[in-house]
Amino acid sequence: MSIALKASHVLGQRYVILRQLRQEPWGLVYLAQDRLLKVEVGLKFIGRETPEFDLARKFLIQEAAAAYRLRHPLILAVFHGNEDPEGFYLVQEPFVGESLLARLNRREHFNLPQALHLLDQVGRAVAFAHEQGVVHQALNPLHILTGAEKVKVANFACPHRDEGQVEFLELRAYTAPEVLRGGEVTPQANVFSLGVLGFRLTAGSLPYPLTFDEGFPYRLETLPADLEEIPIPLQNFLLGCLAPGPEDRYPNVLSFLNALEQGRELWRASPRDTRSLWQPQTSISLAEKAKAAAQTLWQESKALAGKLIQKLTPAVTEALGRIKSAPPRLLGGLGLALLTVALIWLGARALRAPAPGPRSAPPALTTPGVPVAPAGPPRTAALPAPQAPVTKPTTPGTEEQYLVLVASYSQLNQAQALKNRLKTYNLQAKTVKTTPGGKPMYQVRVGPLAGKAAADQVVRLIKEHEGLSARVAKIPPNSSPQRP
């Protein structure tokens, strides 16, 4: 990676660096001031000290050449490229937003209308590029920029670069299988990438678990486990994008957009009770909201009670003083009158009281679910040893049961190592041997877990401390999960 330029550095005797905007695989992007035109611009810069400078320079020149054909409001504009003794740079549109990948890494969720709108915007940008003869070489969330309710697709000519960083691991899932086998990137390969993106936005997870110790990062032998999280009218649409063979996918992105619109209209026209089955995930449970409201009410009540006591204290003190100064005969009469009133009130209450009914049985005991942690950026501090397990087993049948599928390995010792690390977080981790396509694989799982909220919490914990994008699978009723 190129050495970062400092603020106020002047590049090409014209552009003053203001601040860094983004880190991309083939260069760093800065916000800069054009001293000649007195306007802000974006600068994508790669320094000569970079080991792959010649290769990066080649891709950036291709990007600048392609940009002349890609003038579109949904595509990041590139004005020109230039080279000087420090390196090579592109002068771009000064888009200060962040990548969609950064938002997904913060565990940010999109409701269904937002997800479909974003997918439609990206599809329109890619369709326009295809009409100009340009196919995106690495269509994934890293090259989709968002900000101020705007979307920009960028870096059409720059291929995928696997840098091994945790925040970039899931990008391997967006590459079509024929490209992973050495084939060229075609419009059908972009359709596959759009399908993965659509699944990620609507279901909140990747369609298939990733394998990190093999050249091929995923397996397409089975249906996506989280398919049920997506409304039925959109399931077949996404499956049409994710077909293993390019000939079985939508032939181009225009067909993709037409199918997307049809699926969206079917979802809008579906009965409201069916539509309500799909709800975006929330970062705070209803129980936590009720608890917070109760605490607020209690604090306000204490404050009001304190003010009331302060106002009544002088009056009560004065009344007690008058009673103490009254003659004993008057005090005795007052006490007798109060006793008479109390006896009359108790007698009337006894006459009105209904006959006691049969005692009701005590309410059944339930095990509370694990609350969902508030949404926010992942913490970088080391995880302390929990005082109690994160998940609690419950009686079968009381709640829906879920598994968290963490990762798959071809070597048992690698799976066992991950399982042992997960157990240090007090997770019920296990390894399960599978044979997809006749080849033995070892999958690391956590569970069973009672309730979707508990499973989602485990997914967030694993993402935060292991950098893995685990997914949730619902255990069918009347079945038991496989033992390690």
CSV table of C-alpha atoms in Angstrom, one decimal, residues 1-5 26-28 44-54 56-57 84-89:
chain,number,residue,atom,x,y,z
A,1,MET,CA,0.0,0.0,0.0
A,2,SER,CA,1.2,3.5,-0.9
A,3,ILE,CA,2.5,5.8,1.9
A,4,ALA,CA,-0.2,8.2,3.0
A,5,LEU,CA,0.2,11.9,2.0
A,26,TRP,CA,-5.1,0.3,-5.9
A,27,GLY,CA,-4.5,3.6,-4.2
A,28,LEU,CA,-5.5,6.0,-1.4
A,44,LYS,CA,-6.6,8.8,-6.1
A,45,PHE,CA,-2.9,8.4,-5.6
A,46,ILE,CA,-0.4,5.5,-5.8
A,47,GLY,CA,3.2,6.2,-4.8
A,48,ARG,CA,6.3,5.0,-6.7
A,49,GLU,CA,7.5,3.2,-3.5
A,50,THR,CA,4.6,0.8,-3.8
A,51,PRO,CA,5.8,-2.7,-4.7
A,52,GLU,CA,3.1,-3.1,-7.4
A,53,PHE,CA,3.4,0.5,-8.7
A,54,ASP,CA,3.7,-0.5,-12.4
A,56,ALA,CA,-1.4,-0.2,-10.3
A,57,ARG,CA,-0.4,2.5,-12.7
A,84,ASP,CA,4.9,13.1,-11.5
A,85,PRO,CA,8.1,12.1,-9.7
A,86,GLU,CA,6.0,11.0,-6.6
A,87,GLY,CA,3.7,8.7,-8.4
A,88,PHE,CA,0.5,8.5,-10.4
A,89,TYR,CA,-2.9,10.0,-9.6
